[in-house]
Backbone as a printed PyTorch tensor [residue, N CA C, xyz], in Angstrom:
tensor([[[ -9.4010,  22.7230,  27.5650],
         [-10.8210,  22.8420,  27.2620],
         [-11.6230,  22.1040,  28.3230]],

        [[-12.7770,  22.6720,  28.6470],
         [-13.7590,  21.9890,  29.4700],
         [-14.9140,  21.6580,  28.5380]],

        [[-15.3070,  20.3910,  28.5180],
         [-16.3450,  19.9410,  27.5880],
         [-17.4680,  19.2780,  28.3710]],

        [[-18.6970,  19.7700,  28.1600],
         [-19.8660,  19.1560,  28.8030],
         [-20.7940,  18.6190,  27.7240]],

        [[-21.3110,  17.4270,  27.9690],
         [-22.1650,  16.7320,  27.0100],
         [-23.6150,  16.8170,  27.4660]],

        [[-24.4590,  17.4420,  26.6630],
         [-25.8790,  17.5890,  26.9960],
         [-26.5200,  16.2230,  27.2070]],

        [[-27.2480,  16.0970,  28.2930],
         [-27.9780,  14.8710,  28.5770],
         [-27.1560,  13.7930,  29.2550]],

        [[-25.8500,  13.9470,  29.3540],
         [-25.0210,  12.9220,  29.9980],
         [-24.6120,  13.3100,  31.4080]],

        [[-24.8610,  14.5520,  31.7930],
         [-24.4040,  15.0430,  33.0930],
         [-22.9320,  14.7250,  33.2910]],

        [[-22.1580,  14.9560,  32.2310],
         [-20.7400,  14.6450,  32.2730],
         [-19.9540,  15.8300,  31.7200]],

        [[-18.9540,  16.2600,  32.4890],
         [-18.0380,  17.2950,  32.0450],
         [-16.6380,  16.7140,  32.1130]],

        [[-15.8860,  16.8940,  31.0430],
         [-14.5230,  16.3650,  31.0020],
         [-13.5440,  17.4890,  30.6810]],

        [[-12.3170,  17.3010,  31.1160],
         [-11.2400,  18.2210,  30.7850],
         [-10.4960,  17.6310,  29.5890]],

        [[-10.2680,  18.4620,  28.5790],
         [ -9.5330,  18.0250,  27.3940],
         [ -8.3420,  18.9540,  27.1820]],

        [[ -7.1950,  18.6020,  27.7400],
         [ -6.0060,  19.4280,  27.5060],
         [ -5.6830,  19.5160,  26.0060]],

        [[ -5.9410,  18.4280,  25.2900],
         [ -5.7870,  18.3990,  23.8340],
         [ -7.1150,  17.9110,  23.2550]],

        [[ -7.5590,  18.5610,  22.1910],
         [ -8.8340,  18.1700,  21.5860],
         [ -8.7390,  16.7640,  21.0170]],

        [[ -9.8400,  16.0250,  21.1500],
         [ -9.8800,  14.6570,  20.6200],
         [-11.3120,  14.3160,  20.2280]],

        [[-11.4400,  13.2710,  19.5010],
         [-12.7300,  12.7950,  19.0070],
         [-13.5440,  12.1750,  20.1500]],

        [[-14.8610,  12.4320,  20.1520],
         [-15.7300,  11.8460,  21.1750],
         [-15.7060,  10.3310,  21.1320]],

        [[-15.5940,   9.7640,  19.9470],
         [-15.6670,   8.3050,  19.8270],
         [-14.4140,   7.6160,  20.3440]],

        [[-13.3850,   8.3830,  20.7320],
         [-12.1850,   7.7910,  21.3280],
         [-12.4280,   7.3500,  22.7690]],

        [[-13.4710,   7.9080,  23.3950],
         [-13.7780,   7.5830,  24.7860],
         [-15.0110,   6.6890,  24.8510]],

        [[-14.9220,   5.6170,  25.6310],
         [-16.0330,   4.6750,  25.7610],
         [-17.3160,   5.3600,  26.2280]],

        [[-17.1990,   6.3200,  27.1510],
         [-18.3780,   6.9800,  27.7220],
         [-19.1350,   7.8290,  26.7020]],

        [[-18.4630,   8.2920,  25.6650],
         [-19.1080,   9.1580,  24.6700],
         [-19.0680,   8.5810,  23.2600]],

        [[-18.6710,   7.3350,  23.1170],
         [-18.5800,   6.7010,  21.7850],
         [-19.9190,   6.7460,  21.0370]],

        [[-21.0120,   6.5230,  21.7240],
         [-22.3290,   6.4850,  21.0770],
         [-23.0930,   7.8000,  21.2500]],

        [[-22.4140,   8.8520,  21.7180],
         [-23.1060,  10.1090,  21.9750],
         [-23.4990,  10.8040,  20.6820]],

        [[-24.7580,  11.1580,  20.5940],
         [-25.2870,  12.0000,  19.5200],
         [-26.0050,  13.1500,  20.1890]],

        [[-25.6320,  14.3600,  19.8180],
         [-26.2270,  15.5390,  20.4290],
         [-25.2840,  16.7090,  20.3760]],

        [[-25.3330,  17.5290,  21.4310],
         [-24.5390,  18.7480,  21.4960],
         [-23.5990,  18.7030,  22.6930]],

        [[-22.3670,  19.1020,  22.4620],
         [-21.3890,  19.2520,  23.5340],
         [-20.9320,  20.7060,  23.5310]],

        [[-20.6400,  21.2230,  24.7110],
         [-20.2010,  22.6140,  24.8420],
         [-18.7430,  22.6280,  25.2810]],

        [[-17.9150,  23.2550,  24.4540],
         [-16.4960,  23.4290,  24.7310],
         [-16.2960,  24.8410,  25.2750]],

        [[-15.5730,  24.9720,  26.3890],
         [-15.3180,  26.2910,  26.9560],
         [-13.8460,  26.4360,  27.3070]],

        [[-13.3690,  27.6750,  27.1070],
         [-11.9580,  27.9510,  27.3790],
         [-11.7630,  29.4510,  27.5030]],

        [[-10.8810,  29.8510,  28.4060],
         [-10.4810,  31.2540,  28.4920],
         [ -9.2170,  31.4240,  27.6790]],

        [[ -9.1860,  32.4990,  26.8950],
         [ -7.9940,  32.7990,  26.1110],
         [ -7.5420,  34.2130,  26.4580]],

        [[ -6.2510,  34.3920,  26.5300],
         [ -5.6770,  35.7050,  26.8270],
         [ -5.0500,  36.2310,  25.5420]],

        [[ -5.4700,  37.4400,  25.1560],
         [ -5.0810,  37.9820,  23.8620],
         [ -4.4220,  39.3510,  24.0310]],

        [[ -3.2100,  39.5100,  23.4890],
         [ -2.5830,  40.8320,  23.5230],
         [ -3.1620,  41.7160,  22.4100]],

        [[ -3.2650,  43.0080,  22.6610],
         [ -3.8010,  43.9470,  21.6600],
         [ -2.9590,  43.9460,  20.3940]],

        [[ -1.6950,  43.5690,  20.5080],
         [ -0.8140,  43.5560,  19.3340],
         [ -1.2540,  42.5340,  18.2830]],

        [[ -2.1090,  41.6060,  18.6800],
         [ -2.5570,  40.5830,  17.7330],
         [ -3.3080,  41.1860,  16.5570]],

        [[ -4.0960,  42.2390,  16.7980],
         [ -4.8640,  42.8130,  15.7040],
         [ -4.4340,  44.2420,  15.3590]],

        [[ -3.1590,  44.5470,  15.6080],
         [ -2.6330,  45.8770,  15.2540],
         [ -2.6020,  46.0370,  13.7280]],

        [[ -2.4520,  47.2540,  13.2840],
         [ -2.3560,  47.5720,  11.8470],
         [ -3.5760,  47.1000,  11.0670]],

        [[ -4.7350,  47.0690,  11.7130],
         [ -5.9630,  46.7170,  11.0010],
         [ -6.1000,  45.2520,  10.6400]],

        [[ -5.2660,  44.3940,  11.2250],
         [ -5.3830,  42.9610,  10.9200],
         [ -6.6820,  42.4010,  11.4860]],

        [[ -7.2110,  41.3940,  10.8200],
         [ -8.4040,  40.6770,  11.2630],
         [ -7.9410,  39.4400,  12.0190]],

        [[ -8.6870,  39.0620,  13.0390],
         [ -8.3550,  37.8640,  13.8190],
         [ -9.3870,  36.7950,  13.5140]],

        [[ -8.8780,  35.6560,  13.1000],
         [ -9.7250,  34.5240,  12.7370],
         [ -9.5810,  33.4210,  13.7860]],

        [[-10.6980,  32.7840,  14.1060],
         [-10.6700,  31.5650,  14.8990],
         [-10.6180,  30.4440,  13.8750]],

        [[ -9.4760,  29.7820,  13.8200],
         [ -9.2210,  28.7840,  12.7810],
         [ -9.3160,  27.3890,  13.3850]],

        [[-10.1690,  26.5460,  12.8080],
         [-10.3840,  25.1890,  13.3090],
         [ -9.4900,  24.1620,  12.6290]],

        [[ -8.6690,  24.5980,  11.6950],
         [ -7.7970,  23.6860,  10.9680],
         [ -8.3600,  23.3600,   9.6030]],

        [[ -7.5580,  22.6860,   8.8330],
         [ -7.9750,  22.2980,   7.4840],
         [ -8.5700,  20.9000,   7.5100]],

        [[ -9.3660,  20.6130,   6.5330],
         [ -9.8730,  19.2550,   6.3840],
         [ -8.7590,  18.3440,   5.8910]],

        [[ -8.9470,  17.0640,   6.0890],
         [ -7.9860,  16.0660,   5.6250],
         [ -8.5950,  15.2990,   4.4620]],

        [[ -7.9410,  15.3280,   3.2870],
         [ -8.4970,  14.5840,   2.1480],
         [ -8.5920,  13.0880,   2.4650]],

        [[ -9.6710,  12.4910,   2.0350],
         [ -9.8720,  11.0540,   2.2220],
         [ -9.5870,  10.3270,   0.9160]],

        [[ -9.1230,   9.0910,   0.9970],
         [ -8.8920,   8.3350,  -0.2320],
         [-10.2110,   8.0550,  -0.9540]],

        [[-10.1310,   7.9580,  -2.2650],
         [-11.3160,   7.6540,  -3.0650],
         [-11.7940,   6.2460,  -2.7300]],

        [[-13.1170,   6.0910,  -2.6300],
         [-13.7120,   4.7960,  -2.3110],
         [-14.6160,   4.3950,  -3.4670]],

        [[-14.4200,   3.1980,  -3.9620],
         [-15.2310,   2.7030,  -5.0710],
         [-16.4130,   1.9360,  -4.4890]],

        [[-17.5120,   2.6770,  -4.2450],
         [-18.7190,   2.0860,  -3.6840],
         [-19.9160,   2.5590,  -4.4900]],

        [[-21.0320,   1.8660,  -4.3270],
         [-22.2400,   2.3190,  -5.0140],
         [-22.6130,   3.7390,  -4.5850]],

        [[-23.4830,   4.3420,  -5.3480],
         [-23.9200,   5.7050,  -5.0510],
         [-24.4470,   5.8110,  -3.6270]],

        [[-24.2910,   6.9730,  -3.0570],
         [-24.7460,   7.2240,  -1.6950],
         [-24.0650,   8.4600,  -1.1730]],

        [[-24.3230,   8.7700,   0.0860],
         [-23.7380,   9.9600,   0.6760],
         [-22.2850,   9.6840,   1.0210]],

        [[-21.3770,  10.4200,   0.4110],
         [-19.9550,  10.2480,   0.6560],
         [-19.3040,  11.6160,   0.7860]],

        [[-18.3140,  11.7060,   1.6400],
         [-17.5260,  12.9300,   1.7700],
         [-16.0890,  12.6010,   1.4000]],

        [[-15.4320,  13.5190,   0.7280],
         [-14.0430,  13.3210,   0.3400],
         [-13.0990,  14.0890,   1.2460]],

        [[-13.6340,  14.6920,   2.2930],
         [-12.8430,  15.5080,   3.1940],
         [-13.2670,  15.2260,   4.6390]],

        [[-12.3050,  14.9060,   5.4780],
         [-12.5840,  14.7220,   6.9020],
         [-12.4420,  16.0890,   7.5590]],

        [[-13.5330,  16.6410,   8.0180],
         [-13.5560,  17.9850,   8.5720],
         [-12.9690,  18.0270,   9.9820]],

        [[-12.3780,  19.1640,  10.3960],
         [-11.8760,  19.2990,  11.7610],
         [-12.9900,  19.6160,  12.7610]],

        [[-14.1950,  19.9130,  12.2540],
         [-15.3780,  20.1500,  13.0840],
         [-16.3960,  19.0980,  12.6850]],

        [[-16.8160,  18.2800,  13.6330],
         [-17.7570,  17.2130,  13.3270],
         [-19.0060,  17.3630,  14.1620]],

        [[-20.1010,  17.8610,  13.7600],
         [-20.4060,  18.1790,  12.3860],
         [-20.6960,  19.6700,  12.1890]],

        [[-21.1210,  20.3450,  13.2110],
         [-21.3920,  21.7770,  13.0990],
         [-21.1210,  22.4400,  14.4420]],

        [[-20.6390,  23.6970,  14.3820],
         [-20.3110,  24.4160,  15.6090],
         [-20.8810,  25.8230,  15.5800]],

        [[-21.3760,  26.2700,  16.7260],
         [-21.7990,  27.6630,  16.9140],
         [-20.8370,  28.2520,  17.9340]],

        [[-20.2230,  29.3810,  17.5650],
         [-19.1670,  29.9880,  18.3710],
         [-19.6860,  31.2330,  19.0800]],

        [[-19.3690,  31.3330,  20.3830],
         [-19.6830,  32.5030,  21.1900],
         [-18.3770,  33.0170,  21.7830]],

        [[-18.1750,  34.3140,  21.6990],
         [-17.0050,  34.9270,  22.2960],
         [-17.4760,  36.0230,  23.2430]],

        [[-17.0810,  35.9260,  24.4840],
         [-17.4840,  36.8870,  25.5230],
         [-19.0010,  37.0370,  25.5990]],

        [[-19.6990,  35.9080,  25.4760],
         [-21.1510,  35.8840,  25.6160],
         [-21.9350,  36.3020,  24.3850]],

        [[-21.2610,  36.6370,  23.2950],
         [-21.9600,  37.0600,  22.0800],
         [-21.6900,  36.0780,  20.9530]],

        [[-22.7280,  35.8320,  20.1790],
         [-22.5890,  34.8820,  19.0690],
         [-21.6740,  35.4610,  17.9930]],

        [[-20.6550,  34.6840,  17.6490],
         [-19.7000,  35.0970,  16.6240],
         [-20.0600,  34.5170,  15.2650]],

        [[-20.7470,  33.3790,  15.2540],
         [-21.1220,  32.7440,  13.9950],
         [-21.0880,  31.2380,  14.1130]],

        [[-21.1800,  30.5780,  12.9640],
         [-21.1750,  29.1140,  12.9530],
         [-20.1790,  28.5980,  11.9270]],

        [[-19.7340,  27.3790,  12.1680],
         [-18.7460,  26.7370,  11.3000],
         [-19.2120,  25.3140,  11.0380]],

        [[-19.3190,  24.9490,   9.7770],
         [-19.7000,  23.5790,   9.4410],
         [-19.1030,  23.1260,   8.1060]],

        [[-18.4670,  24.0440,   7.4080],
         [-17.9080,  23.7170,   6.1070],
         [-16.6130,  24.4900,   5.8890]],

        [[-15.8280,  24.0750,   4.9030],
         [-14.5860,  24.7790,   4.5790],
         [-14.9180,  26.2310,   4.2660]],

        [[-14.0950,  27.1600,   4.6850],
         [-12.7070,  27.0400,   5.1460],
         [-12.5400,  26.8110,   6.6550]],

        [[-13.5430,  26.4720,   7.4030],
         [-13.4550,  26.1420,   8.8300],
         [-12.7640,  27.2370,   9.6460]],

        [[-13.1490,  28.4780,   9.3950],
         [-12.6260,  29.5990,  10.1860],
         [-13.6830,  30.6810,  10.2910]],

        [[-13.5230,  31.5150,  11.3060],
         [-14.5220,  32.5300,  11.6050],
         [-13.8240,  33.8120,  12.0410]],

        [[-14.2370,  34.9430,  11.4770],
         [-13.6770,  36.2380,  11.8560],
         [-14.2920,  36.6610,  13.1930]],

        [[-13.4460,  36.8260,  14.2180],
         [-13.9320,  37.1880,  15.5550],
         [-13.3990,  38.5460,  16.0000]],

        [[-12.8310,  39.3150,  15.0800],
         [-12.1880,  40.5830,  15.4140],
         [-13.0880,  41.5060,  16.2180]],

        [[-14.3300,  41.6690,  15.8010],
         [-15.2160,  42.6480,  16.4460],
         [-15.6010,  42.2680,  17.8800]],

        [[-15.4790,  41.0050,  18.2490],
         [-15.8620,  40.5700,  19.6000],
         [-14.6760,  40.3670,  20.5280]],

        [[-13.4810,  40.4360,  19.9690],
         [-12.2730,  40.1900,  20.7380],
         [-11.8890,  41.4270,  21.5460]],

        [[-11.3630,  41.2300,  22.7320],
         [-10.8870,  42.3460,  23.5440],
         [ -9.5090,  41.9990,  24.0880]],

        [[ -8.7710,  43.0080,  24.4410],
         [ -7.4420,  42.7900,  24.9980],
         [ -7.5800,  42.1090,  26.3590]],

        [[ -6.7060,  41.1250,  26.6100],
         [ -6.7240,  40.4110,  27.8900],
         [ -7.5720,  39.1520,  27.8270]],

        [[ -8.3300,  38.9250,  28.9050],
         [ -9.1030,  37.6830,  29.0510],
         [-10.3590,  37.6950,  28.1760]],

        [[-10.5550,  36.6090,  27.4250],
         [-11.7340,  36.4010,  26.5930],
         [-12.2770,  35.0140,  26.8880]],

        [[-13.5920,  34.8950,  26.8840],
         [-14.2300,  33.5990,  27.1400],
         [-14.7610,  33.0450,  25.8250]],

        [[-14.2710,  31.8840,  25.4710],
         [-14.6620,  31.2160,  24.2300],
         [-15.5740,  30.0480,  24.5720]],

        [[-16.7130,  29.9930,  23.9050],
         [-17.6980,  28.9120,  24.1100],
         [-18.1100,  28.4160,  22.7350]],

        [[-17.9590,  27.1220,  22.5120],
         [-18.2840,  26.5380,  21.2180],
         [-19.2350,  25.3670,  21.4270]],

        [[-20.4310,  25.4680,  20.8430],
         [-21.4000,  24.3740,  20.8930],
         [-21.2150,  23.5340,  19.6330]],

        [[-20.9400,  22.2600,  19.8180],
         [-20.7010,  21.3650,  18.6880],
         [-21.7590,  20.2740,  18.6960]],

        [[-22.3880,  20.0800,  17.5500],
         [-23.4090,  19.0330,  17.4240],
         [-23.0110,  18.0670,  16.3210]],

        [[-23.3070,  16.8040,  16.5560],
         [-23.1010,  15.7950,  15.5170],
         [-24.4620,  15.2700,  15.0730]],

        [[-24.4540,  14.2530,  14.2500],
         [-25.7160,  13.6780,  13.7720],
         [-26.1550,  12.5430,  14.6950]],

        [[-27.2740,  11.9360,  14.4040],
         [-27.8040,  10.8260,  15.2040],
         [-27.1200,   9.5000,  14.8860]],

        [[-26.1990,   9.4960,  13.9580],
         [-25.5840,   8.2520,  13.5040],
         [-24.9080,   7.4610,  14.6170]],

        [[-24.1870,   8.1270,  15.5090],
         [-23.4820,   7.3910,  16.5630],
         [-24.4440,   6.6580,  17.4910]],

        [[-25.5340,   7.3100,  17.8250],
         [-26.5280,   6.6450,  18.6770],
         [-27.1770,   5.4770,  17.9360]],

        [[-27.5010,   5.6960,  16.6700],
         [-28.1170,   4.6320,  15.8670],
         [-27.1700,   3.4410,  15.7230]],

        [[-25.8770,   3.7050,  15.5450],
         [-24.8970,   2.6240,  15.4000],
         [-24.8220,   1.7940,  16.6780]],

        [[-24.9260,   2.4430,  17.8200],
         [-24.8570,   1.7310,  19.0990],
         [-26.1040,   0.8750,  19.3460]],

        [[-27.2410,   1.3210,  18.8400],
         [-28.4890,   0.5880,  19.0540],
         [-28.6080,  -0.6290,  18.1500]],

        [[-27.9320,  -0.6150,  17.0230],
         [-28.0360,  -1.7270,  16.0950],
         [-29.3010,  -1.6440,  15.2580]],

        [[-29.4650,  -2.5970,  14.3910],
         [-30.6160,  -2.6020,  13.4840],
         [-31.9070,  -2.8940,  14.2470]],

        [[-32.9600,  -2.1340,  13.9800],
         [-34.2400,  -2.3940,  14.6390],
         [-34.8820,  -3.6830,  14.1030]],

        [[-35.7800,  -4.2280,  14.8690],
         [-36.4740,  -5.4610,  14.4920],
         [-37.8440,  -5.1070,  13.9160]],

        [[-38.1210,  -5.5660,  12.7140],
         [-39.3880,  -5.2620,  12.0490],
         [-40.2250,  -6.5190,  11.8070]],

        [[-39.9760,  -7.5680,  12.5720],
         [-40.6470,  -8.8480,  12.3670],
         [-42.1720,  -8.7150,  12.4260]],

        [[-42.6990,  -8.0140,  13.4260],
         [-44.1530,  -7.8720,  13.5640],
         [-44.7480,  -7.0530,  12.4250]],

        [[-44.0720,  -5.9770,  12.0510],
         [-44.5720,  -5.1560,  10.9420],
         [-44.5530,  -5.9340,   9.6270]],

        [[-43.4840,  -6.6880,   9.4090],
         [-43.3770,  -7.4720,   8.1800],
         [-44.4540,  -8.5550,   8.1490]],

        [[-44.7230,  -9.1980,   9.2850],
         [-45.7620, -10.2320,   9.3390],
         [-47.1410,  -9.6500,   9.0320]],

        [[-47.4080,  -8.4420,   9.4900],
         [-48.7140,  -7.8260,   9.3110],
         [-48.8960,  -7.2130,   7.9210]],

        [[-47.8430,  -6.5190,   7.4210],
         [-47.9930,  -5.7540,   6.1760],
         [-47.1350,  -6.2590,   5.0210]],

        [[-46.3080,  -7.2520,   5.2770],
         [-45.3810,  -7.6950,   4.2390],
         [-44.1230,  -6.8360,   4.2650]],

        [[-43.1310,  -7.2280,   3.4890],
         [-41.8780,  -6.4810,   3.4620],
         [-42.0430,  -5.2630,   2.5620]],

        [[-42.1460,  -4.0910,   3.1630],
         [-42.3770,  -2.8340,   2.4340],
         [-41.0820,  -2.0960,   2.1310]],

        [[-40.0320,  -2.3750,   2.8990],
         [-38.7410,  -1.7160,   2.6710],
         [-37.6400,  -2.5650,   3.2840]],

        [[-36.4150,  -2.2520,   2.9080],
         [-35.2580,  -2.9060,   3.5020],
         [-34.3560,  -1.8300,   4.0800]],

        [[-33.8810,  -2.0660,   5.2900],
         [-32.9820,  -1.1100,   5.9230],
         [-31.6820,  -1.0230,   5.1220]],

        [[-31.1370,   0.1790,   5.0620],
         [-29.9150,   0.3950,   4.2890],
         [-28.6780,   0.3130,   5.1700]],

        [[-27.9620,  -0.7560,   5.0810],
         [-26.6610,  -0.9050,   5.7340],
         [-26.6670,  -0.6960,   7.2490]],

        [[-27.7760,  -0.9050,   7.9240],
         [-27.8050,  -0.7030,   9.3710],
         [-26.8120,  -1.6230,  10.0850]],

        [[-26.6290,  -2.8080,   9.5790],
         [-25.7220,  -3.7480,  10.2450],
         [-24.2580,  -3.3240,  10.0970]],

        [[-23.9670,  -2.4540,   9.1390],
         [-22.5900,  -2.0110,   8.9090],
         [-22.2760,  -0.6580,   9.5440]],

        [[-23.2390,  -0.0710,  10.2370],
         [-23.0070,   1.2590,  10.8110],
         [-22.0090,   1.1970,  11.9510]],

        [[-21.2120,   2.2240,  12.0470],
         [-20.2730,   2.3620,  13.1560],
         [-20.2130,   3.8350,  13.5320]],

        [[-19.8310,   4.1420,  14.7700],
         [-19.7540,   5.5490,  15.1830],
         [-18.8000,   6.3280,  14.2870]],

        [[-19.1950,   7.5470,  13.9780],
         [-18.3730,   8.4330,  13.1580],
         [-17.6360,   9.4190,  14.0580]],

        [[-16.4620,   9.8910,  13.6430],
         [-15.7620,  10.9010,  14.4450],
         [-16.6720,  12.0870,  14.7220]],

        [[-16.5840,  12.6330,  15.9420],
         [-17.4390,  13.7460,  16.3550],
         [-16.6750,  14.6950,  17.2510]],

        [[-17.1010,  15.9690,  17.2370],
         [-16.5330,  16.9760,  18.1260],
         [-15.5610,  17.8930,  17.4190]],

        [[-14.8040,  18.6350,  18.2150],
         [-13.7150,  19.4670,  17.6900],
         [-12.4710,  18.6030,  17.6690]],

        [[-11.9120,  18.4300,  16.4940],
         [-10.7650,  17.5420,  16.3710],
         [ -9.4450,  18.3000,  16.4230]],

        [[ -9.5190,  19.6230,  16.2980],
         [ -8.3590,  20.4910,  16.4810],
         [ -7.3710,  20.4780,  15.3480]],

        [[ -6.3940,  21.3130,  15.4150],
         [ -6.2120,  22.3120,  16.4700],
         [ -7.1140,  23.5210,  16.2340]],

        [[ -7.4990,  24.1990,  17.3020],
         [ -8.2430,  25.4550,  17.1990],
         [ -7.2730,  26.5430,  17.6140]],

        [[ -7.1060,  27.5430,  16.7380],
         [ -6.1130,  28.5820,  17.0330],
         [ -6.5620,  29.9420,  16.5300]],

        [[ -5.9640,  30.9930,  17.0830],
         [ -6.1970,  32.3520,  16.6150],
         [ -5.1670,  32.6810,  15.5610]],

        [[ -5.6300,  33.2520,  14.4480],
         [ -4.7270,  33.6200,  13.3640],
         [ -5.0470,  35.0640,  12.9700]],

        [[ -4.0120,  35.9160,  12.9660],
         [ -4.1830,  37.3180,  12.5580],
         [ -3.7690,  37.4500,  11.1030]],

        [[ -4.6240,  38.1120,  10.3100],
         [ -4.3290,  38.2990,   8.8830],
         [ -4.5030,  39.7450,   8.5050]]])
């Protein structure tokens, strides 16, 4: 895979998919990255009327956490957080929730195909890197109107395509 990060002027080669936060240069990256790859497909893959799915993998169940109410996920997704898929220059669809697969049969052709996947995460990684903002002047002028929620405990969240991404004929 060739992966380029919007706004960083950085393109990296990823022989195996990995999380953005594993690399120091992209640990705090929040935004969109573009994954590109050429795939070679034999016509036999979709013979007998089979459909071809681009499968991003299954989610991984997370252990139950006994914490106060708030936003929690019980599944670690293989796509963090949303992806728009293009095959041979045409939009195939988007993936952001289970079952983390997309039917690409109508856009697939025998031989060389160009796969382009735009993956976006949330602003959390950038916010975690910046740390808690200082509200001393606002508090002095207007009093304490609110309290930040867990800003000091924020840490970068896994982001990107975590893999494996594969073609599956059904």
